[in-house]
XYZ file of C-alpha atoms in Angstrom:
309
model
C 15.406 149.268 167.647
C 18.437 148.375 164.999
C 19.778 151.429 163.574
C 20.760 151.908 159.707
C 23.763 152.954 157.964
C 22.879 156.383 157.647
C 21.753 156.982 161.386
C 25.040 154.795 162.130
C 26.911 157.427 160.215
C 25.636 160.415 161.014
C 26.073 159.561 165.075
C 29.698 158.542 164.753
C 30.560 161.764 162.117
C 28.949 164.058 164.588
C 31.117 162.820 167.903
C 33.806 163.024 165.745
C 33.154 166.643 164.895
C 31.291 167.633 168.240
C 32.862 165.489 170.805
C 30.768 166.218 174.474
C 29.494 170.071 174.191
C 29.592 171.508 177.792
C 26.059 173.045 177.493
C 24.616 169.577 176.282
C 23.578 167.305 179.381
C 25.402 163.965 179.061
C 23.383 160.518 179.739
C 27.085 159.067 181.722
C 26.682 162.307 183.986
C 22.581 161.331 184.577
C 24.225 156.985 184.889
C 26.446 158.111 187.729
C 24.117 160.217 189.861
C 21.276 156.874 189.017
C 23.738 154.904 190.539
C 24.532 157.006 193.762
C 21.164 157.048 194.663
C 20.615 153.378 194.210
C 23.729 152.298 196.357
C 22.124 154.251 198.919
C 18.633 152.753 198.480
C 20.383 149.247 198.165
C 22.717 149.737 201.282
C 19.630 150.443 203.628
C 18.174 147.478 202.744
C 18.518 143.847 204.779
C 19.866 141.941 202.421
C 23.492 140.071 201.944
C 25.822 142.525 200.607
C 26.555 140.608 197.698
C 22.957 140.445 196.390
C 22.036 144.327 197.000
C 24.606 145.286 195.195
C 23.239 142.583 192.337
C 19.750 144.321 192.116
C 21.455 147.732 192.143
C 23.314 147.128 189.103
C 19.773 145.620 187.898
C 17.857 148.156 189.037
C 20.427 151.024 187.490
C 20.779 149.264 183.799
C 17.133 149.329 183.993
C 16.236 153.074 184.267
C 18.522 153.703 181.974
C 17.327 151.110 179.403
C 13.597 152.138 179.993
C 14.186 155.716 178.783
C 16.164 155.482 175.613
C 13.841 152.319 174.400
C 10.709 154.534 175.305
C 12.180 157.636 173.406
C 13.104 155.515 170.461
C 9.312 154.174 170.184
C 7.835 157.042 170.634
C 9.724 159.308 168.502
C 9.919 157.471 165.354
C 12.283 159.969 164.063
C 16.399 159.505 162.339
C 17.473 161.876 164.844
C 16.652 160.344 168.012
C 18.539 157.101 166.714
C 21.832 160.120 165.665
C 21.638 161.260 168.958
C 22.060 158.651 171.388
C 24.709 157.521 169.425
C 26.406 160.466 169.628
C 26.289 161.264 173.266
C 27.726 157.265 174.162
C 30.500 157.501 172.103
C 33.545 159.088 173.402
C 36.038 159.277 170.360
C 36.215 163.453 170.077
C 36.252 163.100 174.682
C 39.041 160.759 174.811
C 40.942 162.218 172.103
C 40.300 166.237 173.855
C 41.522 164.794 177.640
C 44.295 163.248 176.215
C 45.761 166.351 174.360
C 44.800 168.295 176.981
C 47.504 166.345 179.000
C 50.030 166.399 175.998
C 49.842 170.427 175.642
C 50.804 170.677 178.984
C 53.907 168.344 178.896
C 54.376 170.172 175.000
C 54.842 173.431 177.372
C 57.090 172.043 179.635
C 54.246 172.267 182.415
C 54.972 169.041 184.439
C 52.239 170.278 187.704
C 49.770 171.323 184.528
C 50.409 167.841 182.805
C 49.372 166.172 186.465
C 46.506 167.422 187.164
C 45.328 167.367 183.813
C 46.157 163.492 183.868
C 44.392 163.453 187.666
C 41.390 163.771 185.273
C 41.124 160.514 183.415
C 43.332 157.943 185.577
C 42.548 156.840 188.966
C 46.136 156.467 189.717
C 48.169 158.864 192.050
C 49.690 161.781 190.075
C 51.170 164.191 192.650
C 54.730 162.489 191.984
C 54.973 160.893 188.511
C 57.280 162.385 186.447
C 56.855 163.178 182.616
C 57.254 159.309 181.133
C 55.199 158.263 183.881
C 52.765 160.902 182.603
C 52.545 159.778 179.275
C 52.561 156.286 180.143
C 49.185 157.336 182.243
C 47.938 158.891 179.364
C 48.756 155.995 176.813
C 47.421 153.692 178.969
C 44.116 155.052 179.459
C 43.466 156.097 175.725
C 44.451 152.646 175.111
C 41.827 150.989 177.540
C 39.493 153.496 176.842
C 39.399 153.112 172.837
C 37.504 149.790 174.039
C 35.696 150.763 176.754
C 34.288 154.426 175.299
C 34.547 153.490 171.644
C 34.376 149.683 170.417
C 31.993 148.354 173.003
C 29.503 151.019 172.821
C 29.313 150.403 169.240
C 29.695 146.543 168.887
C 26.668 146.521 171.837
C 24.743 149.424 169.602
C 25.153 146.704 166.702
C 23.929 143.605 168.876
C 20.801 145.769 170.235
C 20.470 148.992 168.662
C 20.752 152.303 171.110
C 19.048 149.887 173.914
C 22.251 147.814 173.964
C 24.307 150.720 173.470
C 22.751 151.961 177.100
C 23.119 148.694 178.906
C 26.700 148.513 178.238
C 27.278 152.297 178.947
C 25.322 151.855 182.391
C 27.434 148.846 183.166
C 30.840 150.024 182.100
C 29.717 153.145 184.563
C 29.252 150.612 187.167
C 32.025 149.123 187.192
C 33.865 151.926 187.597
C 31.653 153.044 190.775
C 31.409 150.330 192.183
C 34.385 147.617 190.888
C 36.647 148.547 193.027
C 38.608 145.573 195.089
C 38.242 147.543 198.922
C 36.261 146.884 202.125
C 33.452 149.273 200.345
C 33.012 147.984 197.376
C 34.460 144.249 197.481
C 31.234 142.112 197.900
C 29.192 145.394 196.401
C 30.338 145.813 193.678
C 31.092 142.113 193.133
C 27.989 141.867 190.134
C 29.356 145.098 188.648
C 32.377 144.161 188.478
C 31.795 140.382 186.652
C 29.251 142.561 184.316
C 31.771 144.608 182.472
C 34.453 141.670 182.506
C 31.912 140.086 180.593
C 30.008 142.588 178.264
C 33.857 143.772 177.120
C 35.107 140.246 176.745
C 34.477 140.039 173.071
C 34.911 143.755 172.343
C 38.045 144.007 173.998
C 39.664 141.195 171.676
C 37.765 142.975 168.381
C 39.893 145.953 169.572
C 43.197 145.152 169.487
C 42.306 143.043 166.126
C 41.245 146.362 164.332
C 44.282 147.858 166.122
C 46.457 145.519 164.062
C 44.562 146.110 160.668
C 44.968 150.023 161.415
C 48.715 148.989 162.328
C 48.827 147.390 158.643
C 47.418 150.385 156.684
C 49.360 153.475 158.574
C 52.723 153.980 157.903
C 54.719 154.415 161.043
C 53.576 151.667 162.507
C 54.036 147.926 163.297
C 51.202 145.304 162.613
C 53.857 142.779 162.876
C 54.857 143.949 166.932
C 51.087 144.438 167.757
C 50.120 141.264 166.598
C 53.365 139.779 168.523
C 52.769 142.092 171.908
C 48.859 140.930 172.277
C 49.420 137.651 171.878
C 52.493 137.489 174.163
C 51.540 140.102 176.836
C 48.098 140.847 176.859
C 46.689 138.111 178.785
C 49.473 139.387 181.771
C 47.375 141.977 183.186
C 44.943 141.939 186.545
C 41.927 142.499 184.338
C 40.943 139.997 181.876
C 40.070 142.515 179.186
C 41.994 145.851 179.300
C 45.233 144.102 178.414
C 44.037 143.089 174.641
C 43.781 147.323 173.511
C 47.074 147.999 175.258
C 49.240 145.726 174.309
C 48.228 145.913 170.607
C 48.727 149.736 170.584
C 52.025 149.285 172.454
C 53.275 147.418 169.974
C 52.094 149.101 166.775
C 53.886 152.084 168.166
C 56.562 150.106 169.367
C 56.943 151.172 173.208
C 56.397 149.599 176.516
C 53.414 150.187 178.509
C 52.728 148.672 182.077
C 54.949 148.664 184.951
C 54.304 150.371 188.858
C 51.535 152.284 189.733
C 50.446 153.642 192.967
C 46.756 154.221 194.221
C 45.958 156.029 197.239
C 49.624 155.280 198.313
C 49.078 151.284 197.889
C 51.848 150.140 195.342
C 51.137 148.273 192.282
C 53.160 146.086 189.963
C 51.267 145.632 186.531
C 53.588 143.777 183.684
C 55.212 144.699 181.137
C 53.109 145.373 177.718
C 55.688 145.675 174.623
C 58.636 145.906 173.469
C 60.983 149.564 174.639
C 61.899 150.163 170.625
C 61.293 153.599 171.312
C 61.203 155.897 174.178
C 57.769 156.740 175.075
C 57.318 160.209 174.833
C 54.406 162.499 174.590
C 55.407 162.901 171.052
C 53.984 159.744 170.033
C 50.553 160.990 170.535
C 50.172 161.910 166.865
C 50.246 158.005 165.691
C 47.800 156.884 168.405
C 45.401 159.554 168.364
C 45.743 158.120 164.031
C 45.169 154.991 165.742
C 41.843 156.083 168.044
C 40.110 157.787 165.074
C 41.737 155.332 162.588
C 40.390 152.207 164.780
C 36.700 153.808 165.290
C 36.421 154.831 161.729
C 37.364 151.327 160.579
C 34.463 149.650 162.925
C 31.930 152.112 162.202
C 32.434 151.242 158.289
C 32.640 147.502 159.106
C 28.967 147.431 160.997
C 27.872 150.069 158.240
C 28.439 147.797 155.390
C 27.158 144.979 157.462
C 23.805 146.766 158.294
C 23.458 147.740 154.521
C 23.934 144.499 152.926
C 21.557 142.716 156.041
């Protein structure tokens, strides 16, 4: 089920290039409806909270693990390896959302720039103003440069497309079903300790890449990302997402973190960084450098490792 350089190559080259074609079904789109109709299956039966939602994350990283190991023993082919690579990597989809939100503040659209923000944070928009806009932006590319792009591919190297799937399936999870409300609480309790875990190692192997791509791009600081992570990273609610933004907030040399609101409830997040800059949408240039720059640099690293194994 391991995948070789080549395959390994040709899947990350062709999200680079291709990125999530609309008229190509994507497996996160097939995760989420999986997991709606097992919440409801789950819910109906008698059983503590806390434990249905356990089997539904089981039963969910399941039948999505049975497929893609069945289609890659049965179709002993390059291009079945190429593909699911491709469609659980989100390098080319992070990178398009993001500059979808940065044309719009480029044109002086500030209602354009929220909704198109609406899209990829699950904080409230309506209000935030253009730094707050880009610091919702940053943020997320930040987070999600583990959670769409390192992960995926440190799990692909630990257990070949198969692991690549579980950790899709439960990074999906946990964003159904993680939440900390009356819902979701006991729920989505197993979801949520899932992806805390599978991203514990990844998240860390981010930021370090961050400061080796911080090293080798001029324009930026290896020195302040190396100095923000290890100072601020370990400040945030969530064990993990902290490590990613804090090293790219320093390597560009702004602050990240700060208030947020969600559905009205307010929320005080610290500090990531050091304010050497203004953050402006401007600075999306170096860290979109940073997202490819980053992804490029693992892919290479498990390449080589793959070969000479």
């Amino acid at each position: 089920m391991m995948v070789t350089p080549v395959e390994l190559f040709c899947g990350v080259a062709l999200d680079f290039v291709a990125g999530d074609p609309r008229w190509l079904p994507h497996p996160v789109t097939a995760i989420g409806s999986v997991a709606s109709a097992a919440e409801k299956v789950w819910r109906t039966v008698n059983l503590p909270v806390r434990l249905a939602g356990s089997l539904a994350w089981i039963s969910v990283v399941a039948a999505v693990c049975i497929p893609v190991y069945a289609s890659v023993a049965l179709v002993p082919a390059p291009w079945i390896q190429v593909y699911w690579i491709f469609s659980f990597l989100a390098v080319r989809s992070l990178d398009t959302h993001a500059a979808a939100v940065i044309a719009c503040l480029r044109a002086g659209d500030l209602p354009a720039a929220r909704r198109s923000v609406a899209r990829i944070v699950g904080r409230d928009t309506t209000d935030l103003e253009e730094p707050e806009v880009t610091r919702a932006g940053f943020e997320t590319v930040s987070e999600s440069l583990n959670d769409g792009v390192i992960a995926p591919l440190f799990w692909l190297a630990i257990g070949g497309p198969v692991g690549m799937a579980a950790y899709k399936a439960a990074n999906t999870l946990d964003s159904m079903f993680g939440h900390k409300n009356e819902r979701y609480l006991e729920f989505g309790w197993a979801s949520a300790r899932a992806d805390d875990i599978a991203n514990l190692i990844p998240a860390r192997m981010t930021a370090v890449l961050i400061w080796v791509v911080a090293l080798l791009l001029p324009g930026l600081s290896a020195r302040n990302s190396v100095r923000s992570t290890w100072r601020d990273a370990g400040k945030q609610p969530s064990p993990n997402s902290g490590y990613p933004e804090a090293a790219v907030a320093g390597a560009l040399g702004v602050q990240l973190g700060g208030v947020n609101f969600y559905r009205g409830v307010r929320s005080q997040k610290a500090f990531l960084g050091d304010a050497l800059k203004p953050l402006r949408w401007t600075l999306y240039a170096p860290l979109r450098a940073i997202v490819y720059s980053t992804a490029g640099l693992f892919a290479a690293l498990l390449g080589g490792i793959a070969a000479w194994v």
